[in-house]
CSV table of C-alpha atoms and ligand atoms in Angstrom, one decimal:
chain,number,residue,atom,x,y,z
A,1085,UNK,CA,-7.8,-6.2,2.5
A,1086,UNK,CA,-4.5,-3.6,3.9
A,1087,UNK,CA,-1.7,-5.2,5.1
A,1088,UNK,CA,-3.1,-3.2,8.6
A,1089,UNK,CA,-6.3,-5.0,9.0
A,1090,UNK,CA,-5.0,-8.3,8.4
A,1091,UNK,CA,-4.7,-10.0,11.7
A,1092,UNK,CA,-1.6,-12.7,12.1
A,1093,UNK,CA,-2.4,-16.2,10.8
A,1094,UNK,CA,-0.9,-19.2,12.0
A,1095,UNK,CA,1.4,-20.2,8.5
A,1096,UNK,CA,-0.1,-23.4,8.7
A,1097,UNK,CA,-3.5,-22.1,9.1
A,1098,UNK,CA,-3.7,-19.7,5.9
A,1099,UNK,CA,-1.8,-21.8,3.8
A,1100,UNK,CA,-3.9,-25.1,4.7
A,1101,UNK,CA,-7.5,-23.6,5.1
A,1102,UNK,CA,-10.4,-25.8,4.6
A,1103,UNK,CA,-13.3,-24.5,1.7
A,1104,UNK,CA,-15.6,-23.8,4.1
A,1105,UNK,CA,-12.5,-22.1,6.5
A,1106,UNK,CA,-11.8,-19.8,4.1
A,1107,UNK,CA,-14.8,-18.8,2.8
A,1108,UNK,CA,-16.5,-17.9,6.1
A,1109,UNK,CA,-12.7,-16.0,6.6
A,1110,UNK,CA,-13.4,-14.3,3.3
A,1111,UNK,CA,-17.1,-13.6,4.9
A,1112,UNK,CA,-15.7,-11.8,7.5
A,1113,UNK,CA,-13.0,-9.7,6.6
A,1114,UNK,CA,-15.8,-8.2,3.2
A,1115,UNK,CA,-18.1,-8.4,5.9
A,1116,UNK,CA,-15.5,-5.2,7.9
A,1117,UNK,CA,-16.2,-3.0,4.3
A,1118,UNK,CA,-19.8,-3.3,4.1
A,1119,UNK,CA,-22.7,-2.1,6.0
A,1120,UNK,CA,-24.6,-5.2,6.4
A,1121,UNK,CA,-26.7,-6.1,9.4
A,1122,UNK,CA,-24.9,-8.1,11.2
A,1123,UNK,CA,-27.6,-10.6,11.4
A,1124,UNK,CA,-27.3,-11.2,7.8
A,1125,UNK,CA,-23.3,-11.5,7.8
A,1126,UNK,CA,-24.2,-14.1,10.8
A,1127,UNK,CA,-26.8,-16.2,8.5
A,1128,UNK,CA,-24.5,-16.0,5.4
A,1129,UNK,CA,-22.0,-18.5,7.4
A,1130,UNK,CA,-24.3,-21.0,7.2
A,1131,UNK,CA,-25.8,-23.1,4.8
A,1132,UNK,CA,-29.7,-23.0,4.6
A,1133,UNK,CA,-29.4,-26.9,4.3
A,1134,UNK,CA,-27.3,-29.6,3.5
A,1135,UNK,CA,-28.3,-32.8,2.2
A,1136,UNK,CA,-26.7,-36.5,2.4
A,1137,UNK,CA,-28.2,-39.4,0.4
A,1138,UNK,CA,-26.7,-42.9,-0.1
A,1139,UNK,CA,-26.6,-44.0,-4.0
A,1140,UNK,CA,-26.4,-47.3,-4.2
A,1141,UNK,CA,-24.9,-48.9,-7.8
A,1142,UNK,CA,-25.0,-52.1,-8.8
A,1143,UNK,CA,-21.4,-52.6,-10.4
A,1144,UNK,CA,-20.6,-54.5,-13.2
A,1145,UNK,CA,-19.6,-57.3,-11.7
A,1146,UNK,CA,-23.2,-57.7,-9.5
A,1147,UNK,CA,-22.3,-56.9,-6.8
A,1148,UNK,CA,-23.9,-53.9,-4.8
A,1149,UNK,CA,-21.6,-50.8,-3.3
A,1150,UNK,CA,-23.1,-47.3,-1.8
A,1151,UNK,CA,-21.5,-44.8,-2.1
A,1152,UNK,CA,-22.2,-41.3,-0.3
A,1153,UNK,CA,-23.6,-37.7,-1.9
A,1154,UNK,CA,-24.4,-34.6,-0.8
A,1155,UNK,CA,-26.1,-31.0,-1.8
A,1156,UNK,CA,-25.3,-28.0,0.0
A,1157,UNK,CA,-27.2,-25.3,-0.8
A,1158,UNK,CA,-25.9,-22.0,0.5
A,1159,UNK,CA,-28.1,-19.2,-0.1
A,1160,UNK,CA,-30.7,-18.3,-2.8
A,1161,UNK,CA,-32.3,-14.7,-1.5
A,1162,UNK,CA,-31.3,-13.9,-5.3
A,1163,UNK,CA,-32.4,-16.8,-7.1
A,1164,UNK,CA,-32.5,-20.6,-7.5
A,1165,UNK,CA,-28.9,-22.1,-5.8
A,1166,UNK,CA,-26.3,-22.8,-8.9
A,1167,UNK,CA,-23.2,-25.0,-8.3
A,1168,UNK,CA,-21.3,-28.0,-9.9
A,1169,UNK,CA,-21.9,-31.8,-9.0
A,1170,UNK,CA,-18.0,-33.1,-8.6
A,1171,UNK,CA,-17.2,-36.9,-8.1
A,1172,UNK,CA,-14.0,-37.3,-6.1
A,1173,UNK,CA,-12.8,-39.8,-3.4
A,1174,UNK,CA,-12.4,-36.5,-0.6
A,1175,UNK,CA,-15.5,-34.6,-1.3
A,1176,UNK,CA,-17.6,-34.1,2.2
A,1177,UNK,CA,-20.4,-32.1,3.4
A,1178,UNK,CA,-18.4,-29.1,4.6
A,1179,UNK,CA,-16.4,-28.8,1.5
A,1180,UNK,CA,-19.5,-28.8,-0.4
A,1181,UNK,CA,-20.7,-25.7,2.3
A,1182,UNK,CA,-17.6,-23.9,1.2
A,1183,UNK,CA,-18.0,-24.3,-1.9
A,1184,UNK,CA,-21.3,-23.4,-2.3
A,1185,UNK,CA,-20.6,-20.1,0.2
A,1186,UNK,CA,-18.3,-19.5,-3.0
A,1187,UNK,CA,-21.1,-19.4,-5.4
A,1188,UNK,CA,-23.1,-17.4,-3.5
A,1189,UNK,CA,-20.5,-14.8,-4.2
A,1190,UNK,CA,-19.6,-15.5,-7.4
A,1191,UNK,CA,-22.9,-15.3,-8.8
A,1192,UNK,CA,-23.5,-11.7,-6.9
A,1193,UNK,CA,-20.4,-10.7,-7.8
A,1194,UNK,CA,-21.8,-11.1,-11.6
A,1195,UNK,CA,-25.3,-10.0,-10.8
A,1196,UNK,CA,-26.5,-13.4,-11.9
A,1197,UNK,CA,-30.1,-14.1,-10.3
A,1198,UNK,CA,-29.2,-17.1,-8.9
A,1199,UNK,CA,-27.4,-18.1,-4.9
A,1200,UNK,CA,-25.0,-20.7,-4.1
A,1201,UNK,CA,-24.9,-24.6,-3.8
A,1202,UNK,CA,-22.4,-27.8,-4.7
A,1203,UNK,CA,-22.5,-31.2,-4.1
A,1204,UNK,CA,-20.8,-34.7,-5.4
A,1205,UNK,CA,-20.3,-37.9,-4.6
A,1206,UNK,CA,-17.8,-39.5,-2.3
A,1207,UNK,CA,-16.3,-41.6,-5.6
A,1208,UNK,CA,-13.2,-41.7,-7.4
A,1209,UNK,CA,-14.7,-42.1,-11.1
A,1210,UNK,CA,-11.6,-43.2,-12.4
A,1211,UNK,CA,-12.8,-46.9,-10.6
A,1212,UNK,CA,-16.0,-46.3,-12.7
A,1213,UNK,CA,-16.5,-47.9,-16.2
A,1214,UNK,CA,-18.9,-45.6,-18.0
A,1215,UNK,CA,-21.7,-47.6,-17.4
A,1216,UNK,CA,-20.9,-47.7,-13.7
A,1217,UNK,CA,-20.9,-44.0,-13.9
A,1218,UNK,CA,-24.4,-43.5,-15.6
A,1219,UNK,CA,-26.0,-45.6,-13.1
A,1220,UNK,CA,-24.3,-43.8,-10.3
A,1221,UNK,CA,-25.3,-40.4,-11.4
A,1222,UNK,CA,-29.1,-41.3,-12.6
A,1223,UNK,CA,-29.5,-43.0,-9.2
A,1224,UNK,CA,-28.0,-40.1,-7.2
A,1225,UNK,CA,-30.8,-37.5,-9.5
A,1226,UNK,CA,-33.3,-39.7,-8.3
A,1227,UNK,CA,-32.0,-39.4,-4.5
A,1228,UNK,CA,-31.7,-35.3,-5.0
A,1229,UNK,CA,-34.9,-34.9,-7.0
A,1230,UNK,CA,-36.6,-33.0,-4.9
A,1231,UNK,CA,-34.3,-30.4,-4.0
A,1232,UNK,CA,-33.1,-29.8,-7.3
A,1233,UNK,CA,-35.1,-28.2,-10.4
A,1234,UNK,CA,-35.3,-25.1,-12.6
A,1235,UNK,CA,-36.6,-22.8,-10.0
A,1236,UNK,CA,-34.9,-24.3,-7.3
A,1237,UNK,CA,-31.6,-25.6,-7.3
A,1238,UNK,CA,-29.7,-26.0,-10.8
A,1239,UNK,CA,-26.3,-28.5,-10.8
A,1240,UNK,CA,-23.5,-28.1,-13.3
A,1241,UNK,CA,-20.2,-30.3,-14.2
A,1242,UNK,CA,-17.2,-29.7,-12.0
A,1243,UNK,CA,-14.4,-32.2,-11.2
A,1244,UNK,CA,-15.2,-35.6,-11.9
A,1245,UNK,CA,-18.2,-34.9,-14.1
A,1246,UNK,CA,-18.8,-33.8,-17.5
A,1247,UNK,CA,-21.2,-32.6,-20.4
A,1248,UNK,CA,-22.1,-36.4,-20.4
A,1249,UNK,CA,-22.7,-36.8,-17.0
A,1250,UNK,CA,-25.1,-33.9,-17.3
A,1251,UNK,CA,-27.2,-35.1,-20.4
A,1252,UNK,CA,-27.7,-38.7,-17.8
A,1253,UNK,CA,-28.6,-36.3,-15.0
A,1254,UNK,CA,-31.1,-34.1,-17.0
A,1255,UNK,CA,-32.6,-37.3,-18.8
A,1256,UNK,CA,-33.2,-38.6,-15.5
A,1257,UNK,CA,-34.8,-36.0,-13.8
A,1258,UNK,CA,-37.1,-35.6,-16.8
A,1259,UNK,CA,-38.1,-39.3,-16.7
A,1260,UNK,CA,-39.4,-38.6,-13.7
A,1261,UNK,CA,-40.9,-35.3,-14.1
A,1262,UNK,CA,-42.6,-36.6,-17.2
A,1263,UNK,CA,-41.4,-34.0,-19.3
A,1264,UNK,CA,-37.9,-33.1,-20.6
A,1265,UNK,CA,-36.8,-30.5,-18.0
A,1266,UNK,CA,-33.2,-29.0,-19.6
A,1267,UNK,CA,-33.2,-26.2,-17.6
A,1268,UNK,CA,-32.9,-28.3,-14.2
A,1269,UNK,CA,-28.6,-28.9,-15.1
A,1270,UNK,CA,-26.2,-26.6,-16.9
A,1271,UNK,CA,-23.5,-28.0,-19.0
A,1272,UNK,CA,-25.4,-30.4,-21.3
A,1273,UNK,CA,-23.8,-30.9,-24.6
A,1274,UNK,CA,-25.8,-28.5,-27.2
A,1275,UNK,CA,-28.0,-31.1,-28.4
A,1276,UNK,CA,-30.2,-31.3,-25.2
A,1277,UNK,CA,-30.2,-27.9,-24.1
A,1278,UNK,CA,-26.5,-27.0,-23.8
A,1279,UNK,CA,-25.3,-23.6,-24.7
A,1280,UNK,CA,-22.7,-22.7,-27.7
A,1281,UNK,CA,-19.4,-21.3,-25.9
A,1282,UNK,CA,-19.8,-22.6,-22.3
A,1283,UNK,CA,-16.6,-25.1,-22.5
A,1284,UNK,CA,-14.7,-21.6,-23.3
A,1285,UNK,CA,-15.9,-19.4,-21.4
A,1286,UNK,CA,-14.1,-19.9,-17.6
A,1287,UNK,CA,-11.2,-19.1,-19.9
A,1288,UNK,CA,-12.9,-16.9,-22.1
A,1289,UNK,CA,-13.6,-14.4,-19.0
A,1290,UNK,CA,-10.0,-15.0,-17.2
A,1291,UNK,CA,-8.9,-13.5,-20.8
A,1292,UNK,CA,-11.5,-10.8,-20.5
A,1293,UNK,CA,-10.3,-9.3,-17.3
A,1294,UNK,CA,-6.7,-10.4,-17.3
A,1295,UNK,CA,-6.9,-7.5,-20.9
A,1296,UNK,CA,-9.0,-5.1,-18.4
A,1297,UNK,CA,-6.2,-5.5,-16.0
A,1298,UNK,CA,-3.5,-5.0,-18.2
A,1299,UNK,CA,-5.1,-1.6,-20.0
A,1300,UNK,CA,-6.3,-0.8,-15.8
A,1301,UNK,CA,-2.2,-0.7,-15.0
A,1302,UNK,CA,-1.9,1.3,-18.0
A,1303,UNK,CA,0.2,-1.5,-20.1
A,1304,UNK,CA,0.1,-2.0,-23.8
A,1305,UNK,CA,-2.0,-5.9,-24.5
A,1306,UNK,CA,0.9,-5.8,-27.6
A,1307,UNK,CA,4.1,-5.5,-25.0
A,1308,UNK,CA,2.5,-7.5,-21.9
A,1309,UNK,CA,4.1,-11.2,-21.3
A,1310,UNK,CA,1.8,-13.6,-19.9
A,1311,UNK,CA,2.5,-16.6,-17.9
A,1312,UNK,CA,-0.1,-19.5,-17.9
A,1313,UNK,CA,0.2,-22.6,-15.4
A,1314,UNK,CA,-2.5,-25.2,-16.5
A,1315,UNK,CA,-3.0,-25.7,-19.6
A,1316,UNK,CA,-6.7,-27.1,-19.5
A,1317,UNK,CA,-10.2,-25.9,-20.3
A,1318,UNK,CA,-9.3,-22.3,-18.4
A,1319,UNK,CA,-5.6,-22.1,-19.2
A,1320,UNK,CA,-5.3,-22.4,-22.9
A,1321,UNK,CA,-8.5,-21.3,-23.7
A,1322,UNK,CA,-7.2,-17.6,-21.6
A,1323,UNK,CA,-3.8,-17.6,-23.0
A,1324,UNK,CA,-4.9,-18.3,-26.8
A,1325,UNK,CA,-7.5,-15.7,-26.7
A,1326,UNK,CA,-4.8,-13.4,-24.7
A,1327,UNK,CA,-2.3,-14.4,-27.4
A,1328,UNK,CA,-5.5,-13.3,-30.3
A,1329,UNK,CA,-5.6,-9.8,-28.5
A,1330,UNK,CA,-1.9,-9.4,-28.7
A,1331,UNK,CA,-0.2,-10.6,-25.5
A,1332,UNK,CA,3.2,-12.8,-25.6
A,1333,UNK,CA,2.9,-15.8,-23.7
A,1334,UNK,CA,6.3,-16.6,-22.5
A,1335,UNK,CA,4.8,-19.9,-20.8
A,1336,UNK,CA,2.5,-23.0,-20.3
A,1337,UNK,CA,2.1,-25.9,-18.5
A,1338,UNK,CA,0.4,-28.7,-17.7
A,1339,UNK,CA,0.6,-31.2,-14.8
A,1340,UNK,CA,4.3,-32.2,-15.5
A,1341,UNK,CA,6.4,-28.7,-16.2
A,1342,UNK,CA,6.3,-26.0,-18.8
A,1343,UNK,CA,7.9,-24.6,-22.3
A,1344,UNK,CA,8.8,-21.1,-22.0
A,1345,UNK,CA,10.1,-18.9,-24.8
A,1346,UNK,CA,10.8,-15.2,-23.8
A,1347,UNK,CA,9.7,-14.6,-27.8
A,1348,UNK,CA,6.4,-15.9,-27.1
A,1349,UNK,CA,4.6,-19.7,-27.8
A,1350,UNK,CA,2.2,-20.7,-30.4
A,1351,UNK,CA,-0.2,-21.3,-27.8
A,1352,UNK,CA,-3.4,-22.7,-30.7
A,1353,UNK,CA,0.1,-25.6,-31.8
A,1354,UNK,CA,0.2,-26.3,-28.4
A,1355,UNK,CA,-2.4,-29.0,-27.7
A,1356,UNK,CA,-4.8,-28.1,-24.4
A,1357,UNK,CA,-5.6,-31.0,-21.6
A,1358,UNK,CA,-8.7,-32.1,-24.1
A,1359,UNK,CA,-6.6,-32.4,-27.3
A,1360,UNK,CA,-3.9,-34.4,-25.8
A,1361,UNK,CA,-3.5,-34.8,-21.4
A,1362,UNK,CA,-0.3,-34.0,-20.7
A,1363,UNK,CA,1.0,-32.8,-24.3
A,1364,UNK,CA,2.7,-29.1,-23.5
A,1365,UNK,CA,6.3,-30.8,-22.8
A,1366,UNK,CA,6.1,-32.6,-25.9
A,1367,UNK,CA,6.3,-28.9,-27.8
A,1368,UNK,CA,9.4,-27.9,-29.5
A,1369,UNK,CA,10.3,-24.8,-27.5
A,1370,UNK,CA,14.0,-23.2,-26.4
A,1371,UNK,CA,13.2,-23.7,-22.5
A,1372,UNK,CA,11.7,-25.6,-20.0
A,1373,UNK,CA,10.7,-24.6,-16.6
A,1374,UNK,CA,8.9,-26.5,-13.8
A,1375,UNK,CA,5.9,-25.8,-12.6
A,1376,UNK,CA,7.3,-23.7,-9.8
A,1377,UNK,CA,9.7,-21.6,-11.8
A,1378,UNK,CA,6.6,-20.9,-14.1
A,1379,UNK,CA,4.8,-18.9,-10.9
A,1380,UNK,CA,8.0,-16.9,-10.5
A,1381,UNK,CA,9.0,-15.6,-13.9
A,1382,UNK,CA,9.1,-12.3,-14.6
A,1383,UNK,CA,6.1,-11.4,-16.6
A,1384,UNK,CA,3.5,-9.0,-17.0
A,1385,UNK,CA,0.4,-11.3,-16.1
A,1386,UNK,CA,0.6,-14.5,-14.3
A,1387,UNK,CA,-2.1,-16.7,-14.3
A,1388,UNK,CA,-2.7,-20.2,-11.4
A,1389,UNK,CA,-5.0,-22.0,-13.8
A,1390,UNK,CA,-4.5,-25.7,-12.6
A,1391,UNK,CA,-5.4,-26.5,-9.1
A,1392,UNK,CA,-5.9,-24.5,-5.9
A,1393,UNK,CA,-3.1,-23.3,-3.4
A,1394,UNK,CA,0.0,-22.9,-5.8
A,1395,UNK,CA,1.0,-19.6,-4.4
A,1396,UNK,CA,1.5,-19.8,-0.7
A,1397,UNK,CA,3.4,-18.6,2.0
A,1398,UNK,CA,6.6,-19.7,0.8
A,1399,UNK,CA,6.8,-18.4,-2.7
A,1400,UNK,CA,4.7,-15.3,-2.7
A,1401,UNK,CA,7.8,-13.5,-1.8
A,1402,UNK,CA,9.1,-14.6,-5.1
A,1403,UNK,CA,6.1,-14.1,-7.6
A,1404,UNK,CA,7.6,-11.1,-9.9
A,1405,UNK,CA,4.6,-10.6,-12.1
A,1406,UNK,CA,3.4,-7.5,-12.1
A,1407,UNK,CA,-0.6,-8.6,-12.3
A,1408,UNK,CA,-1.8,-11.7,-10.9
A,1409,UNK,CA,-5.2,-13.1,-12.3
A,1410,UNK,CA,-6.7,-16.2,-10.9
A,1411,UNK,CA,-7.6,-18.8,-13.7
A,1412,UNK,CA,-8.2,-21.6,-10.7
A,1413,UNK,CA,-10.7,-21.3,-7.9
A,1414,UNK,CA,-8.5,-21.0,-4.8
A,1415,UNK,CA,-5.0,-20.5,-6.4
A,1416,UNK,CA,-3.7,-18.2,-3.3
A,1417,UNK,CA,-3.7,-19.1,-0.4
A,1418,UNK,CA,-4.5,-16.1,2.0
A,1419,UNK,CA,-1.4,-16.0,4.0
A,1420,UNK,CA,-0.2,-15.7,-0.1
A,1421,UNK,CA,-2.4,-12.9,-0.5
A,1422,UNK,CA,-1.4,-10.9,2.6
A,1423,UNK,CA,1.7,-11.1,1.1
A,1424,UNK,CA,1.3,-10.3,-2.1
A,1425,UNK,CA,-1.1,-7.2,-0.6
A,1426,UNK,CA,2.0,-5.3,1.0
A,1427,UNK,CA,4.4,-6.2,-1.8
A,1428,UNK,CA,1.3,-4.7,-4.2
A,1429,UNK,CA,1.0,-6.8,-6.8
A,1430,UNK,CA,-2.6,-6.5,-7.7
A,1431,UNK,CA,-4.3,-10.4,-7.3
A,1432,UNK,CA,-7.4,-10.1,-10.1
A,1433,UNK,CA,-10.0,-12.7,-7.6
A,1434,UNK,CA,-11.0,-15.8,-9.0
A,1435,UNK,CA,-14.6,-15.4,-8.1
A,1436,UNK,CA,-14.6,-12.2,-11.0
A,1437,UNK,CA,-11.9,-14.1,-13.6
A,1438,UNK,CA,-13.4,-17.1,-13.7
A,1439,UNK,CA,-16.6,-16.5,-13.9
A,1440,UNK,CA,-17.5,-16.9,-17.4
A,1441,UNK,CA,-18.5,-20.7,-16.6
A,1442,UNK,CA,-20.9,-19.6,-14.5
A,1443,UNK,CA,-22.4,-16.8,-16.3
A,1444,UNK,CA,-22.7,-18.6,-19.8
A,1445,UNK,CA,-24.5,-21.5,-17.1
A,1446,UNK,CA,-27.2,-18.7,-16.6
A,1447,UNK,CA,-26.9,-18.2,-20.5
A,1448,UNK,CA,-27.6,-22.0,-21.0
A,1449,UNK,CA,-30.3,-21.7,-18.7
A,1450,UNK,CA,-32.3,-18.8,-20.0
A,1451,UNK,CA,-31.9,-20.6,-23.1
A,1452,UNK,CA,-33.6,-23.7,-21.9
A,1453,UNK,CA,-36.4,-22.3,-20.1
A,1454,UNK,CA,-36.9,-19.8,-22.8
A,1455,UNK,CA,-36.6,-22.6,-25.5
A,1456,UNK,CA,-34.8,-20.4,-27.9
A,1457,UNK,CA,-31.4,-21.0,-29.0
A,1458,UNK,CA,-28.5,-18.6,-28.6
A,1459,UNK,CA,-25.8,-18.5,-32.0
A,1460,UNK,CA,-22.0,-18.9,-30.4
A,1461,UNK,CA,-21.9,-15.5,-31.6
A,1462,UNK,CA,-24.4,-13.7,-29.2
A,1463,UNK,CA,-23.4,-15.7,-26.2
A,1464,UNK,CA,-19.7,-14.5,-27.0
A,1465,UNK,CA,-20.6,-10.7,-27.2
A,1466,UNK,CA,-23.3,-11.2,-24.0
A,1467,UNK,CA,-20.6,-12.9,-21.8
A,1468,UNK,CA,-18.4,-9.7,-23.1
A,1469,UNK,CA,-21.1,-7.2,-21.3
A,1470,UNK,CA,-21.5,-9.3,-18.6
A,1471,UNK,CA,-18.0,-9.3,-17.5
A,1472,UNK,CA,-17.0,-5.8,-18.4
A,1473,UNK,CA,-19.9,-5.2,-16.4
A,1474,UNK,CA,-18.9,-6.7,-13.2
A,1475,UNK,CA,-15.5,-5.5,-13.6
A,1476,UNK,CA,-16.5,-2.2,-13.6
A,1477,UNK,CA,-18.9,-2.8,-10.6
A,1478,UNK,CA,-15.5,-4.0,-9.0
A,1479,UNK,CA,-13.0,-1.8,-10.2
A,1480,UNK,CA,-15.1,1.0,-8.8
A,1481,UNK,CA,-15.1,-0.7,-5.4
A,1482,UNK,CA,-11.1,-0.7,-5.6
A,1483,UNK,CA,-10.9,3.1,-6.3
A,1484,UNK,CA,-13.8,3.8,-3.4
A,1485,UNK,CA,-12.6,1.9,-0.9
A,1486,UNK,CA,-8.6,1.8,-0.9
A,1487,UNK,CA,-9.1,-2.6,-0.9
A,1488,UNK,CA,-7.5,-5.1,-2.7
A,1489,UNK,CA,-9.0,-6.4,-6.0
A,1490,UNK,CA,-10.4,-9.7,-4.0
A,1491,UNK,CA,-12.0,-7.4,-0.8
A,1492,UNK,CA,-13.8,-4.9,-3.5
A,1493,UNK,CA,-15.1,-8.5,-5.4
A,1494,UNK,CA,-16.3,-9.8,-2.1
A,1495,UNK,CA,-17.5,-6.0,-1.2
A,1496,UNK,CA,-19.9,-6.2,-4.3
A,1497,UNK,CA,-21.5,-9.6,-3.9
A,1498,UNK,CA,-21.9,-9.0,0.2
A,1499,UNK,CA,-23.7,-5.5,-1.1
A,1500,UNK,CA,-26.3,-7.2,-3.2
A,1501,UNK,CA,-26.9,-10.3,-0.9
A,1502,UNK,CA,-27.3,-8.1,2.0
A,1503,UNK,CA,-29.7,-5.4,0.6
A,1504,UNK,CA,-31.5,-8.5,-1.2
A,1505,UNK,CA,-32.2,-10.1,2.4
A,1506,UNK,CA,-33.2,-6.5,4.0
A,1507,UNK,CA,-35.6,-6.3,1.1
A,1508,UNK,CA,-37.1,-9.4,1.7
A,1509,UNK,CA,-37.1,-9.4,5.4
A,1510,UNK,CA,-36.2,-12.8,7.7
A,1511,UNK,CA,-39.4,-14.8,7.9
A,1512,UNK,CA,-41.4,-15.6,9.9
B,1374,NAD,P1,-8.4,-29.2,-17.0
B,1374,NAD,O1,-8.7,-30.6,-16.4
B,1374,NAD,O2,-9.0,-29.1,-18.5
B,1374,NAD,O3,-6.8,-28.7,-17.3
B,1374,NAD,C1,-6.2,-28.8,-16.4
B,1374,NAD,C2,-4.7,-28.5,-16.4
B,1374,NAD,O4,-4.1,-28.2,-15.1
B,1374,NAD,C3,-4.3,-29.4,-17.3
B,1374,NAD,O5,-3.3,-29.6,-18.0
B,1374,NAD,C4,-3.5,-30.5,-15.9
B,1374,NAD,O6,-1.9,-31.0,-16.6
B,1374,NAD,C5,-2.6,-29.0,-15.4
B,1374,NAD,N1,-2.3,-29.9,-14.0
B,1374,NAD,C6,-3.0,-30.3,-13.0
B,1374,NAD,N2,-2.6,-30.3,-12.0
B,1374,NAD,C7,-1.1,-29.7,-12.3
B,1374,NAD,C8,-0.8,-29.2,-11.3
B,1374,NAD,N3,-0.9,-29.5,-9.9
B,1374,NAD,N4,0.4,-28.3,-11.8
B,1374,NAD,C9,0.3,-27.8,-12.7
B,1374,NAD,N5,-0.7,-28.2,-13.5
B,1374,NAD,C10,-1.3,-29.0,-13.1
B,1374,NAD,O7,-9.3,-28.4,-15.9
B,1374,NAD,P2,-9.9,-26.9,-16.1
B,1374,NAD,O8,-11.2,-26.8,-16.6
B,1374,NAD,O9,-9.1,-26.0,-16.9
B,1374,NAD,O10,-9.8,-25.8,-14.5
B,1374,NAD,C11,-8.8,-25.6,-14.1
B,1374,NAD,C12,-9.3,-25.0,-12.8
B,1374,NAD,O11,-9.9,-24.0,-13.4
B,1374,NAD,C13,-9.7,-25.7,-11.6
B,1374,NAD,O12,-8.9,-25.0,-10.3
B,1374,NAD,C14,-11.0,-25.4,-11.8
B,1374,NAD,O13,-11.5,-25.6,-10.4
B,1374,NAD,C15,-10.8,-24.2,-12.3
B,1374,NAD,N6,-12.6,-23.1,-13.0
B,1374,NAD,C16,-12.5,-24.5,-14.2
B,1374,NAD,C17,-14.1,-24.0,-14.6
B,1374,NAD,C18,-14.3,-24.9,-16.1
B,1374,NAD,O14,-15.9,-24.7,-16.2
B,1374,NAD,N7,-13.7,-25.8,-16.6
B,1374,NAD,C19,-14.8,-22.5,-14.1
B,1374,NAD,C20,-14.4,-21.9,-13.3
B,1374,NAD,C21,-13.2,-22.6,-12.3
């Protein structure tokens, strides 16, 4: 988006948009750059369907509680719906719709034969015992069984859910179908049809895209400094790979703050969230930084990989990185995006950078439906080529259209979806 095309929204609106508002605004902006029938754009503003279910759970103390679950299915013109299941107290139908729209764009920018879905249960998973979580998941799988399936809608882990949750979901679905159906969900443990390399994939794709951006902006990775906010699955894997490829990772953080060393940190020695939650600040380093300070460090590449809405209209003017690569989903608010665009700070968007997760989910689904296991080497090498191909498509759009990286990614996605809709037609 060029600054001339940006509207002047109220600060509160642009720093505090809902997922659905953001998804619709991004669609509207991308639509100005593509030659797609306005009827198709109007259709894409709405989900195909949103299913709401009641999920009764017998608690460990014998009481019965009823939770609300959702599955939003945005669009399946290019293939089955695909997207995570979130267990969180703030889950709403609207949020699921917004997030399912992002999944549609993410799958399309990667040219995967999937559309977008998202769902979840309104529950705090920390309040559940393991047994309660299993019973809730199995009942939820039963309640939405008609909506999902390997050719229809394929859930995956998201906030509050993990590989174990997916194994329970797959088992409950399979028991009812009368046949083992691993392709109904992705993100499973490898022993029941999960893919090697799936856990590492979003961080790996962030690192690949950062490496390509470093090269595109004529930097030498051996002389590049990187700061990473969030040292979980995405942040730690991205930081370690970039260090392995020669970059100097000078700062990393978790929820408590970060460590900073201008000579570069040993990222392999710092425990990720999974290895030791909140272990970053316990590491020896010459300096510590707050999460706010980390975002404003003078580095070549900044990777926000923790949570959404951390680069806002308030701090966007002080971002000192030459390139921002979004590891988290939605770390940059739309107001901040405009400010960074005006300051010529390229932001490589989440729907491209962290799409390694859904890409290896696609590989997992391929392995499941073909009953054929891939080695980790094969997964990583196919991920590398899918990421490079998507990077080239988006780069070509940036150069052809004089648009931001975010708009370019949406243009690539929207063109693919629009052409598929035009080819298939609206029926009846
Ligand atoms: P994670 O739970 O493994 O790690 C999150 C990290 O962020 C932890 O180190 C935590 O301490 C830190 N953190 C939490 N709140 C913070 C805050 N306020 N400030 C700074 N640090 C904070 O999570 P993850 O799987 O790495 O996911 C991180 C982001 O990437 C999320 O936005 C997620 O939606 C997105 N994402 C994840 C995947 C995936 O498959 N893991 C795929 C695509 C996108």
